[in-house]
């Protein structure tokens, strides 16, 4: 990666040097006539109706631009999950492009004020630095237009000669990412071409557009499970530290035409108000420029919030940078759509009553009609341009704010008893989870130290406490936990100090979240944009107490700063990571033939399950609908796993007429019969969350999901971490602690009929159920069954009410999956 960039850079210098002996700075600019337009290469202008450029066309265009323009330098970052090249185009004035290493060095000093030793040095950085801006297109591949737009944007910046563009190029360095999910661009482009001119033109492909994550490829920015997230995190938060990141998306077709910040409530309390205000300022500039250009239907202050941590545009806040999101209304991939006034009138979100009614944050509703990819592209081009103009005009301010936020984060917490660090004590018996946790932190630039010698500390377990236990339904919480006595922590433990530039990344990942109770006037829960809680050590089942006092002075401590995850793996005597191979040893105790159901509808929970199995090197076969319809499952499998999916989707699949015939249908009634036969003959059926529904109904199990049909005014838990009471005498929970954090996302809870033949393995805790996030109506969850095993015929069914592998993040509950499968070949325990 690095060497390729340097090679390209050297090649460029040699290329320029070959023409003349005069210094590089005196070379005249390459004539723009020599620079190929997207149209001349693709045969169409990006954004034209019913045209689409696939990934090789996009990378080919950027390579040509790199060769032809001295304002553009393309770097290959590495390979995507399915081995496509990931690229970034640096776009700036020629002299800046020639001095990229210098500007990268300035950014790294600004990002870590400890590298700045005098005011003179600091002021020189402010004077000489450029605003670094990253624009990322179409991470969600069906939101396809921005990937096409990227070529036009690059071309215009490479060729324009007007004073304003020259200012932008002079003062900013743009890192343009044509797509952080190249595999998905091809999945969508191939599908679009295949269905063009058929009744299915413009529909979304039925498969996941990221091999593992689908749409959740933008839910990974603190966990860094995916190759794509890892490569771009390295580019942005190890190397370049952009002051502004713009993530270009599309939303549904029938609402506002374009959303741009300010965001809606609630804000994440760990985001600096300076950043939130800067986000608003840029958003309003974009909105004003769009209005001035005559575009209607621009919406601000609605739907999208900053609460949750794991998106492309949220990661910047935790690196002291500005994250901007835009969401243009979608066409039908690259096919125009028609939107009616009735559809607009029915479209309603937080902050927008409907898409026909003018409001202060939506002053100019769009009047319905035809909506084309070109409309989307034009709005995204204007937004990109606006952001670059701001970046250029307020260059000094952005650099100063960025530096100052990092500097403030280096100050000691003000009060005695405040958290000063988090400790990851040695000897947790969860070595792979410890290595993954620390590896993810290091990969996103968080500083983690190893204790080479013991320390003496006062600790506090950070737990949620109810402030008013009498308020039954609407829990109110604070972070509490009593202090330990001064205690010795052994060498080999790890410590994460808050005094580091990324202080609030650490806080926002390690502390329990308390989502503010937000209800509609009717008393229903107001849905957050994404999940409400994600506390990383809880999800991973790693004990990470807060440190409030350290007896040893800074000079007495023996600490080593960790450079990469392999150092932790070496400490813990784990196999080292080499290349792309996951070094984790298969945790199954014997060979088990596992089938994972993969239906005709892309299902992210299925994708993440494959991801987790691949990461842990557990072999499996993907079972398609036809395989299940064929039957004879016992001859091929010991266990069949259905990940979270509604029973109707599993049984019926895609409806006829919505996709080409080969993608329609589910397992059907014959499939249901074969699954029953499989269990009755001694097979193990495992169901996650929603899929339990199918098992309960089709097998007539003596269990009932008590949360089915319950209104959100009575119970609501939209992505939170809850406590399980675990029966660790059962083989499936063997060796696990009695209390385990589990991921609950509108999940299930069961009651069993009296004297039913049900072995309960875990229940939701009898008290203090919520560990992080939002839980409305705790009484509905307390003591209910979370994980159970039921004997059926010669076989067994294991029902997980929660998501034991949610987004590849909830490692705390993965041992339950491995233990379940390890027991699949043993006789029923009933
Ligand atoms: Zn999106």
PDB file of N, CA, C and O in Angstrom, residues 616-681:
ATOM      1  N   UNK A 616     -13.631 -17.455  13.421  1.00  0.00           N
ATOM      2  CA  UNK A 616     -13.245 -18.485  14.384  1.00  0.00           C
ATOM      3  C   UNK A 616     -12.884 -19.814  13.705  1.00  0.00           C
ATOM      4  O   UNK A 616     -12.684 -20.818  14.378  1.00  0.00           O
ATOM      5  N   UNK A 617     -12.794 -19.770  12.368  1.00  0.00           N
ATOM      6  CA  UNK A 617     -12.397 -20.963  11.605  1.00  0.00           C
ATOM      7  C   UNK A 617     -13.258 -22.181  11.925  1.00  0.00           C
ATOM      8  O   UNK A 617     -12.756 -23.309  12.031  1.00  0.00           O
ATOM      9  N   UNK A 618     -14.558 -21.940  12.100  1.00  0.00           N
ATOM     10  CA  UNK A 618     -15.518 -23.034  12.312  1.00  0.00           C
ATOM     11  C   UNK A 618     -16.134 -23.379  10.952  1.00  0.00           C
ATOM     12  O   UNK A 618     -16.775 -22.537  10.337  1.00  0.00           O
ATOM     13  N   UNK A 619     -15.932 -24.599  10.466  1.00  0.00           N
ATOM     14  CA  UNK A 619     -16.471 -24.944   9.140  1.00  0.00           C
ATOM     15  C   UNK A 619     -18.004 -25.014   9.141  1.00  0.00           C
ATOM     16  O   UNK A 619     -18.611 -25.339  10.156  1.00  0.00           O
ATOM     17  N   UNK A 620     -18.605 -24.680   8.012  1.00  0.00           N
ATOM     18  CA  UNK A 620     -20.067 -24.723   7.869  1.00  0.00           C
ATOM     19  C   UNK A 620     -20.388 -24.809   6.381  1.00  0.00           C
ATOM     20  O   UNK A 620     -19.532 -24.537   5.535  1.00  0.00           O
ATOM     21  N   UNK A 621     -21.620 -25.141   6.087  1.00  0.00           N
ATOM     22  CA  UNK A 621     -22.123 -25.117   4.713  1.00  0.00           C
ATOM     23  C   UNK A 621     -23.299 -24.155   4.679  1.00  0.00           C
ATOM     24  O   UNK A 621     -24.146 -24.192   5.566  1.00  0.00           O
ATOM     25  N   UNK A 622     -23.339 -23.285   3.658  1.00  0.00           N
ATOM     26  CA  UNK A 622     -24.516 -22.439   3.496  1.00  0.00           C
ATOM     27  C   UNK A 622     -25.621 -23.282   2.867  1.00  0.00           C
ATOM     28  O   UNK A 622     -25.417 -23.894   1.824  1.00  0.00           O
ATOM     29  N   UNK A 623     -26.766 -23.314   3.544  1.00  0.00           N
ATOM     30  CA  UNK A 623     -27.900 -24.121   3.078  1.00  0.00           C
ATOM     31  C   UNK A 623     -28.865 -23.225   2.334  1.00  0.00           C
ATOM     32  O   UNK A 623     -29.442 -22.299   2.903  1.00  0.00           O
ATOM     33  N   UNK A 624     -29.068 -23.513   1.051  1.00  0.00           N
ATOM     34  CA  UNK A 624     -30.011 -22.725   0.268  1.00  0.00           C
ATOM     35  C   UNK A 624     -31.412 -23.329   0.378  1.00  0.00           C
ATOM     36  O   UNK A 624     -31.576 -24.454   0.844  1.00  0.00           O
ATOM     37  N   UNK A 625     -32.396 -22.546  -0.080  1.00  0.00           N
ATOM     38  CA  UNK A 625     -33.779 -23.019  -0.005  1.00  0.00           C
ATOM     39  C   UNK A 625     -33.929 -24.398  -0.662  1.00  0.00           C
ATOM     40  O   UNK A 625     -34.577 -25.290  -0.116  1.00  0.00           O
ATOM     41  N   UNK A 626     -33.303 -24.551  -1.825  1.00  0.00           N
ATOM     42  CA  UNK A 626     -33.447 -25.810  -2.563  1.00  0.00           C
ATOM     43  C   UNK A 626     -32.872 -26.972  -1.758  1.00  0.00           C
ATOM     44  O   UNK A 626     -33.428 -28.072  -1.766  1.00  0.00           O
ATOM     45  N   UNK A 627     -31.763 -26.732  -1.052  1.00  0.00           N
ATOM     46  CA  UNK A 627     -31.165 -27.802  -0.239  1.00  0.00           C
ATOM     47  C   UNK A 627     -32.154 -28.268   0.827  1.00  0.00           C
ATOM     48  O   UNK A 627     -32.256 -29.463   1.111  1.00  0.00           O
ATOM     49  N   UNK A 628     -32.851 -27.319   1.431  1.00  0.00           N
ATOM     50  CA  UNK A 628     -33.774 -27.691   2.506  1.00  0.00           C
ATOM     51  C   UNK A 628     -35.020 -28.343   1.917  1.00  0.00           C
ATOM     52  O   UNK A 628     -35.553 -29.296   2.472  1.00  0.00           O
ATOM     53  N   UNK A 629     -35.441 -27.866   0.752  1.00  0.00           N
ATOM     54  CA  UNK A 629     -36.599 -28.493   0.099  1.00  0.00           C
ATOM     55  C   UNK A 629     -36.283 -29.935  -0.313  1.00  0.00           C
ATOM     56  O   UNK A 629     -37.153 -30.792  -0.333  1.00  0.00           O
ATOM     57  N   UNK A 630     -34.995 -30.175  -0.658  1.00  0.00           N
ATOM     58  CA  UNK A 630     -34.596 -31.522  -1.062  1.00  0.00           C
ATOM     59  C   UNK A 630     -34.641 -32.513   0.094  1.00  0.00           C
ATOM     60  O   UNK A 630     -34.933 -33.686  -0.094  1.00  0.00           O
ATOM     61  N   UNK A 631     -34.303 -32.067   1.309  1.00  0.00           N
ATOM     62  CA  UNK A 631     -34.392 -32.926   2.485  1.00  0.00           C
ATOM     63  C   UNK A 631     -33.182 -33.821   2.687  1.00  0.00           C
ATOM     64  O   UNK A 631     -32.086 -33.491   2.225  1.00  0.00           O
ATOM     65  N   UNK A 632     -33.385 -34.947   3.388  1.00  0.00           N
ATOM     66  CA  UNK A 632     -32.289 -35.863   3.768  1.00  0.00           C
ATOM     67  C   UNK A 632     -31.195 -35.095   4.506  1.00  0.00           C
ATOM     68  O   UNK A 632     -29.993 -35.295   4.286  1.00  0.00           O
ATOM     69  N   UNK A 633     -31.620 -34.190   5.376  1.00  0.00           N
ATOM     70  CA  UNK A 633     -30.662 -33.304   6.041  1.00  0.00           C
ATOM     71  C   UNK A 633     -29.783 -34.068   7.027  1.00  0.00           C
ATOM     72  O   UNK A 633     -28.613 -33.723   7.214  1.00  0.00           O
ATOM     73  N   UNK A 634     -30.334 -35.123   7.648  1.00  0.00           N
ATOM     74  CA  UNK A 634     -29.543 -35.852   8.647  1.00  0.00           C
ATOM     75  C   UNK A 634     -28.299 -36.499   8.044  1.00  0.00           C
ATOM     76  O   UNK A 634     -27.296 -36.668   8.729  1.00  0.00           O
ATOM     77  N   UNK A 635     -28.365 -36.826   6.745  1.00  0.00           N
ATOM     78  CA  UNK A 635     -27.200 -37.479   6.145  1.00  0.00           C
ATOM     79  C   UNK A 635     -26.064 -36.487   5.949  1.00  0.00           C
ATOM     80  O   UNK A 635     -24.924 -36.885   5.778  1.00  0.00           O
ATOM     81  N   UNK A 636     -26.387 -35.213   5.969  1.00  0.00           N
ATOM     82  CA  UNK A 636     -25.350 -34.212   5.698  1.00  0.00           C
ATOM     83  C   UNK A 636     -24.991 -33.336   6.896  1.00  0.00           C
ATOM     84  O   UNK A 636     -23.908 -32.759   6.945  1.00  0.00           O
ATOM     85  N   UNK A 637     -25.933 -33.201   7.853  1.00  0.00           N
ATOM     86  CA  UNK A 637     -25.707 -32.232   8.936  1.00  0.00           C
ATOM     87  C   UNK A 637     -26.044 -32.791  10.321  1.00  0.00           C
ATOM     88  O   UNK A 637     -26.974 -33.585  10.462  1.00  0.00           O
ATOM     89  N   UNK A 638     -25.264 -32.317  11.298  1.00  0.00           N
ATOM     90  CA  UNK A 638     -25.586 -32.590  12.703  1.00  0.00           C
ATOM     91  C   UNK A 638     -26.411 -31.446  13.278  1.00  0.00           C
ATOM     92  O   UNK A 638     -27.219 -31.649  14.177  1.00  0.00           O
ATOM     93  N   UNK A 639     -26.163 -30.232  12.779  1.00  0.00           N
ATOM     94  CA  UNK A 639     -26.884 -29.063  13.294  1.00  0.00           C
ATOM     95  C   UNK A 639     -27.243 -28.142  12.134  1.00  0.00           C
ATOM     96  O   UNK A 639     -26.444 -27.965  11.202  1.00  0.00           O
ATOM     97  N   UNK A 640     -28.456 -27.597  12.179  1.00  0.00           N
ATOM     98  CA  UNK A 640     -28.886 -26.610  11.185  1.00  0.00           C
ATOM     99  C   UNK A 640     -29.244 -25.339  11.931  1.00  0.00           C
ATOM    100  O   UNK A 640     -29.980 -25.370  12.920  1.00  0.00           O
ATOM    101  N   UNK A 641     -28.678 -24.218  11.456  1.00  0.00           N
ATOM    102  CA  UNK A 641     -28.822 -22.940  12.163  1.00  0.00           C
ATOM    103  C   UNK A 641     -29.628 -21.963  11.316  1.00  0.00           C
ATOM    104  O   UNK A 641     -29.287 -21.707  10.156  1.00  0.00           O
ATOM    105  N   UNK A 642     -30.687 -21.430  11.909  1.00  0.00           N
ATOM    106  CA  UNK A 642     -31.437 -20.339  11.280  1.00  0.00           C
ATOM    107  C   UNK A 642     -31.109 -19.058  12.033  1.00  0.00           C
ATOM    108  O   UNK A 642     -31.378 -18.949  13.225  1.00  0.00           O
ATOM    109  N   UNK A 643     -30.515 -18.091  11.322  1.00  0.00           N
ATOM    110  CA  UNK A 643     -30.203 -16.814  11.969  1.00  0.00           C
ATOM    111  C   UNK A 643     -31.474 -15.973  12.017  1.00  0.00           C
ATOM    112  O   UNK A 643     -32.503 -16.366  11.468  1.00  0.00           O
ATOM    113  N   UNK A 644     -31.391 -14.819  12.649  1.00  0.00           N
ATOM    114  CA  UNK A 644     -32.608 -14.045  12.909  1.00  0.00           C
ATOM    115  C   UNK A 644     -33.307 -13.628  11.610  1.00  0.00           C
ATOM    116  O   UNK A 644     -32.746 -12.887  10.800  1.00  0.00           O
ATOM    117  N   UNK A 645     -34.510 -14.135  11.418  1.00  0.00           N
ATOM    118  CA  UNK A 645     -35.291 -13.815  10.223  1.00  0.00           C
ATOM    119  C   UNK A 645     -36.738 -14.205  10.503  1.00  0.00           C
ATOM    120  O   UNK A 645     -36.993 -15.214  11.163  1.00  0.00           O
ATOM    121  N   UNK A 646     -37.667 -13.422   9.972  1.00  0.00           N
ATOM    122  CA  UNK A 646     -39.083 -13.705  10.201  1.00  0.00           C
ATOM    123  C   UNK A 646     -39.472 -15.018   9.537  1.00  0.00           C
ATOM    124  O   UNK A 646     -38.971 -15.362   8.458  1.00  0.00           O
ATOM    125  N   UNK A 647     -40.401 -15.747  10.175  1.00  0.00           N
ATOM    126  CA  UNK A 647     -40.841 -17.046   9.662  1.00  0.00           C
ATOM    127  C   UNK A 647     -41.373 -16.924   8.236  1.00  0.00           C
ATOM    128  O   UNK A 647     -41.082 -17.764   7.379  1.00  0.00           O
ATOM    129  N   UNK A 648     -42.118 -15.876   7.953  1.00  0.00           N
ATOM    130  CA  UNK A 648     -42.701 -15.736   6.606  1.00  0.00           C
ATOM    131  C   UNK A 648     -41.593 -15.575   5.561  1.00  0.00           C
ATOM    132  O   UNK A 648     -41.715 -16.088   4.446  1.00  0.00           O
ATOM    133  N   UNK A 649     -40.520 -14.874   5.917  1.00  0.00           N
ATOM    134  CA  UNK A 649     -39.408 -14.726   4.964  1.00  0.00           C
ATOM    135  C   UNK A 649     -38.723 -16.060   4.717  1.00  0.00           C
ATOM    136  O   UNK A 649     -38.348 -16.378   3.592  1.00  0.00           O
ATOM    137  N   UNK A 650     -38.546 -16.828   5.780  1.00  0.00           N
ATOM    138  CA  UNK A 650     -37.877 -18.126   5.635  1.00  0.00           C
ATOM    139  C   UNK A 650     -38.744 -19.057   4.783  1.00  0.00           C
ATOM    140  O   UNK A 650     -38.249 -19.714   3.866  1.00  0.00           O
ATOM    141  N   UNK A 651     -40.027 -19.086   5.059  1.00  0.00           N
ATOM    142  CA  UNK A 651     -40.901 -20.058   4.394  1.00  0.00           C
ATOM    143  C   UNK A 651     -41.273 -19.601   2.980  1.00  0.00           C
ATOM    144  O   UNK A 651     -41.243 -20.386   2.033  1.00  0.00           O
ATOM    145  N   UNK A 652     -41.567 -18.304   2.832  1.00  0.00           N
ATOM    146  CA  UNK A 652     -42.051 -17.824   1.525  1.00  0.00           C
ATOM    147  C   UNK A 652     -40.980 -17.162   0.661  1.00  0.00           C
ATOM    148  O   UNK A 652     -41.130 -17.092  -0.555  1.00  0.00           O
ATOM    149  N   UNK A 653     -39.935 -16.605   1.268  1.00  0.00           N
ATOM    150  CA  UNK A 653     -38.891 -15.925   0.506  1.00  0.00           C
ATOM    151  C   UNK A 653     -39.438 -14.727  -0.255  1.00  0.00           C
ATOM    152  O   UNK A 653     -40.469 -14.150   0.104  1.00  0.00           O
ATOM    153  N   UNK A 654     -38.747 -14.349  -1.327  1.00  0.00           N
ATOM    154  CA  UNK A 654     -39.212 -13.234  -2.153  1.00  0.00           C
ATOM    155  C   UNK A 654     -40.485 -13.631  -2.886  1.00  0.00           C
ATOM    156  O   UNK A 654     -40.587 -14.736  -3.417  1.00  0.00           O
ATOM    157  N   UNK A 655     -41.434 -12.707  -2.929  1.00  0.00           N
ATOM    158  CA  UNK A 655     -42.699 -12.987  -3.622  1.00  0.00           C
ATOM    159  C   UNK A 655     -42.474 -13.006  -5.133  1.00  0.00           C
ATOM    160  O   UNK A 655     -41.616 -12.279  -5.659  1.00  0.00           O
ATOM    161  N   UNK A 656     -43.227 -13.846  -5.818  1.00  0.00           N
ATOM    162  CA  UNK A 656     -43.179 -13.889  -7.281  1.00  0.00           C
ATOM    163  C   UNK A 656     -43.511 -12.500  -7.826  1.00  0.00           C
ATOM    164  O   UNK A 656     -44.353 -11.789  -7.279  1.00  0.00           O
ATOM    165  N   UNK A 657     -42.805 -12.091  -8.864  1.00  0.00           N
ATOM    166  CA  UNK A 657     -43.073 -10.793  -9.471  1.00  0.00           C
ATOM    167  C   UNK A 657     -42.217  -9.663  -8.915  1.00  0.00           C
ATOM    168  O   UNK A 657     -42.169  -8.591  -9.496  1.00  0.00           O
ATOM    169  N   UNK A 658     -41.539  -9.899  -7.777  1.00  0.00           N
ATOM    170  CA  UNK A 658     -40.697  -8.832  -7.233  1.00  0.00           C
ATOM    171  C   UNK A 658     -39.260  -8.957  -7.713  1.00  0.00           C
ATOM    172  O   UNK A 658     -38.540  -7.971  -7.781  1.00  0.00           O
ATOM    173  N   UNK A 659     -38.830 -10.162  -8.030  1.00  0.00           N
ATOM    174  CA  UNK A 659     -37.473 -10.428  -8.529  1.00  0.00           C
ATOM    175  C   UNK A 659     -37.585 -11.550  -9.563  1.00  0.00           C
ATOM    176  O   UNK A 659     -38.594 -12.245  -9.595  1.00  0.00           O
ATOM    177  N   UNK A 660     -36.544 -11.730 -10.400  1.00  0.00           N
ATOM    178  CA  UNK A 660     -36.611 -12.822 -11.369  1.00  0.00           C
ATOM    179  C   UNK A 660     -36.899 -14.164 -10.668  1.00  0.00           C
ATOM    180  O   UNK A 660     -36.525 -14.356  -9.511  1.00  0.00           O
ATOM    181  N   UNK A 661     -37.531 -15.063 -11.413  1.00  0.00           N
ATOM    182  CA  UNK A 661     -38.066 -16.305 -10.824  1.00  0.00           C
ATOM    183  C   UNK A 661     -37.040 -17.060  -9.989  1.00  0.00           C
ATOM    184  O   UNK A 661     -37.380 -17.607  -8.940  1.00  0.00           O
ATOM    185  N   UNK A 662     -35.768 -17.068 -10.414  1.00  0.00           N
ATOM    186  CA  UNK A 662     -34.791 -17.895  -9.677  1.00  0.00           C
ATOM    187  C   UNK A 662     -34.518 -17.365  -8.269  1.00  0.00           C
ATOM    188  O   UNK A 662     -33.895 -18.046  -7.464  1.00  0.00           O
ATOM    189  N   UNK A 663     -34.973 -16.158  -7.963  1.00  0.00           N
ATOM    190  CA  UNK A 663     -34.752 -15.600  -6.623  1.00  0.00           C
ATOM    191  C   UNK A 663     -36.011 -15.651  -5.758  1.00  0.00           C
ATOM    192  O   UNK A 663     -36.048 -15.056  -4.692  1.00  0.00           O
ATOM    193  N   UNK A 664     -37.063 -16.279  -6.238  1.00  0.00           N
ATOM    194  CA  UNK A 664     -38.315 -16.282  -5.472  1.00  0.00           C
ATOM    195  C   UNK A 664     -38.440 -17.557  -4.650  1.00  0.00           C
ATOM    196  O   UNK A 664     -37.749 -18.543  -4.892  1.00  0.00           O
ATOM    197  N   UNK A 665     -39.362 -17.530  -3.694  1.00  0.00           N
ATOM    198  CA  UNK A 665     -39.687 -18.706  -2.887  1.00  0.00           C
ATOM    199  C   UNK A 665     -38.733 -18.897  -1.732  1.00  0.00           C
ATOM    200  O   UNK A 665     -37.596 -18.421  -1.753  1.00  0.00           O
ATOM    201  N   UNK A 666     -39.227 -19.569  -0.671  1.00  0.00           N
ATOM    202  CA  UNK A 666     -38.393 -19.885   0.483  1.00  0.00           C
ATOM    203  C   UNK A 666     -38.273 -21.381   0.631  1.00  0.00           C
ATOM    204  O   UNK A 666     -38.303 -22.102  -0.371  1.00  0.00           O
ATOM    205  N   UNK A 667     -38.178 -21.844   1.871  1.00  0.00           N
ATOM    206  CA  UNK A 667     -38.060 -23.291   2.062  1.00  0.00           C
ATOM    207  C   UNK A 667     -39.411 -23.963   1.809  1.00  0.00           C
ATOM    208  O   UNK A 667     -39.465 -25.160   1.535  1.00  0.00           O
ATOM    209  N   UNK A 668     -40.513 -23.191   1.913  1.00  0.00           N
ATOM    210  CA  UNK A 668     -41.850 -23.720   1.616  1.00  0.00           C
ATOM    211  C   UNK A 668     -42.272 -24.797   2.602  1.00  0.00           C
ATOM    212  O   UNK A 668     -41.526 -25.163   3.519  1.00  0.00           O
ATOM    213  N   UNK A 669     -43.462 -25.320   2.384  1.00  0.00           N
ATOM    214  CA  UNK A 669     -43.966 -26.374   3.269  1.00  0.00           C
ATOM    215  C   UNK A 669     -43.109 -27.645   3.205  1.00  0.00           C
ATOM    216  O   UNK A 669     -42.840 -28.250   4.244  1.00  0.00           O
ATOM    217  N   UNK A 670     -42.618 -28.023   1.992  1.00  0.00           N
ATOM    218  CA  UNK A 670     -41.740 -29.208   1.967  1.00  0.00           C
ATOM    219  C   UNK A 670     -40.492 -29.004   2.840  1.00  0.00           C
ATOM    220  O   UNK A 670     -40.050 -29.931   3.523  1.00  0.00           O
ATOM    221  N   UNK A 671     -39.961 -27.766   2.819  1.00  0.00           N
ATOM    222  CA  UNK A 671     -38.773 -27.471   3.624  1.00  0.00           C
ATOM    223  C   UNK A 671     -39.079 -27.578   5.116  1.00  0.00           C
ATOM    224  O   UNK A 671     -38.288 -28.132   5.891  1.00  0.00           O
ATOM    225  N   UNK A 672     -40.232 -27.046   5.515  1.00  0.00           N
ATOM    226  CA  UNK A 672     -40.624 -27.125   6.927  1.00  0.00           C
ATOM    227  C   UNK A 672     -40.712 -28.589   7.344  1.00  0.00           C
ATOM    228  O   UNK A 672     -40.215 -28.994   8.406  1.00  0.00           O
ATOM    229  N   UNK A 673     -41.307 -29.394   6.476  1.00  0.00           N
ATOM    230  CA  UNK A 673     -41.454 -30.827   6.775  1.00  0.00           C
ATOM    231  C   UNK A 673     -40.077 -31.488   6.920  1.00  0.00           C
ATOM    232  O   UNK A 673     -39.851 -32.290   7.831  1.00  0.00           O
ATOM    233  N   UNK A 674     -39.149 -31.101   6.049  1.00  0.00           N
ATOM    234  CA  UNK A 674     -37.804 -31.696   6.115  1.00  0.00           C
ATOM    235  C   UNK A 674     -37.051 -31.280   7.370  1.00  0.00           C
ATOM    236  O   UNK A 674     -36.271 -32.056   7.912  1.00  0.00           O
ATOM    237  N   UNK A 675     -37.260 -30.040   7.796  1.00  0.00           N
ATOM    238  CA  UNK A 675     -36.610 -29.589   9.031  1.00  0.00           C
ATOM    239  C   UNK A 675     -37.171 -30.372  10.217  1.00  0.00           C
ATOM    240  O   UNK A 675     -36.435 -30.797  11.118  1.00  0.00           O
ATOM    241  N   UNK A 676     -38.483 -30.607  10.201  1.00  0.00           N
ATOM    242  CA  UNK A 676     -39.103 -31.397  11.281  1.00  0.00           C
ATOM    243  C   UNK A 676     -38.520 -32.820  11.304  1.00  0.00           C
ATOM    244  O   UNK A 676     -38.192 -33.355  12.357  1.00  0.00           O
ATOM    245  N   UNK A 677     -38.409 -33.406  10.111  1.00  0.00           N
ATOM    246  CA  UNK A 677     -37.866 -34.756  10.001  1.00  0.00           C
ATOM    247  C   UNK A 677     -36.427 -34.797  10.532  1.00  0.00           C
ATOM    248  O   UNK A 677     -36.047 -35.701  11.266  1.00  0.00           O
ATOM    249  N   UNK A 678     -35.666 -33.750  10.183  1.00  0.00           N
ATOM    250  CA  UNK A 678     -34.266 -33.654  10.617  1.00  0.00           C
ATOM    251  C   UNK A 678     -34.175 -33.691  12.146  1.00  0.00           C
ATOM    252  O   UNK A 678     -33.364 -34.430  12.715  1.00  0.00           O
ATOM    253  N   UNK A 679     -35.023 -32.920  12.816  1.00  0.00           N
ATOM    254  CA  UNK A 679     -34.968 -32.874  14.280  1.00  0.00           C
ATOM    255  C   UNK A 679     -35.474 -34.192  14.869  1.00  0.00           C
ATOM    256  O   UNK A 679     -34.829 -34.786  15.748  1.00  0.00           O
ATOM    257  N   UNK A 680     -36.584 -34.676  14.355  1.00  0.00           N
ATOM    258  CA  UNK A 680     -37.150 -35.928  14.882  1.00  0.00           C
ATOM    259  C   UNK A 680     -36.175 -37.097  14.747  1.00  0.00           C
ATOM    260  O   UNK A 680     -36.143 -37.987  15.583  1.00  0.00           O
ATOM    261  N   UNK A 681     -35.331 -37.038  13.707  1.00  0.00           N
ATOM    262  CA  UNK A 681     -34.356 -38.121  13.498  1.00  0.00           C
ATOM    263  C   UNK A 681     -33.073 -37.911  14.287  1.00  0.00           C
ATOM    264  O   UNK A 681     -32.108 -38.636  14.076  1.00  0.00           O
TER     265      UNK A 681
END
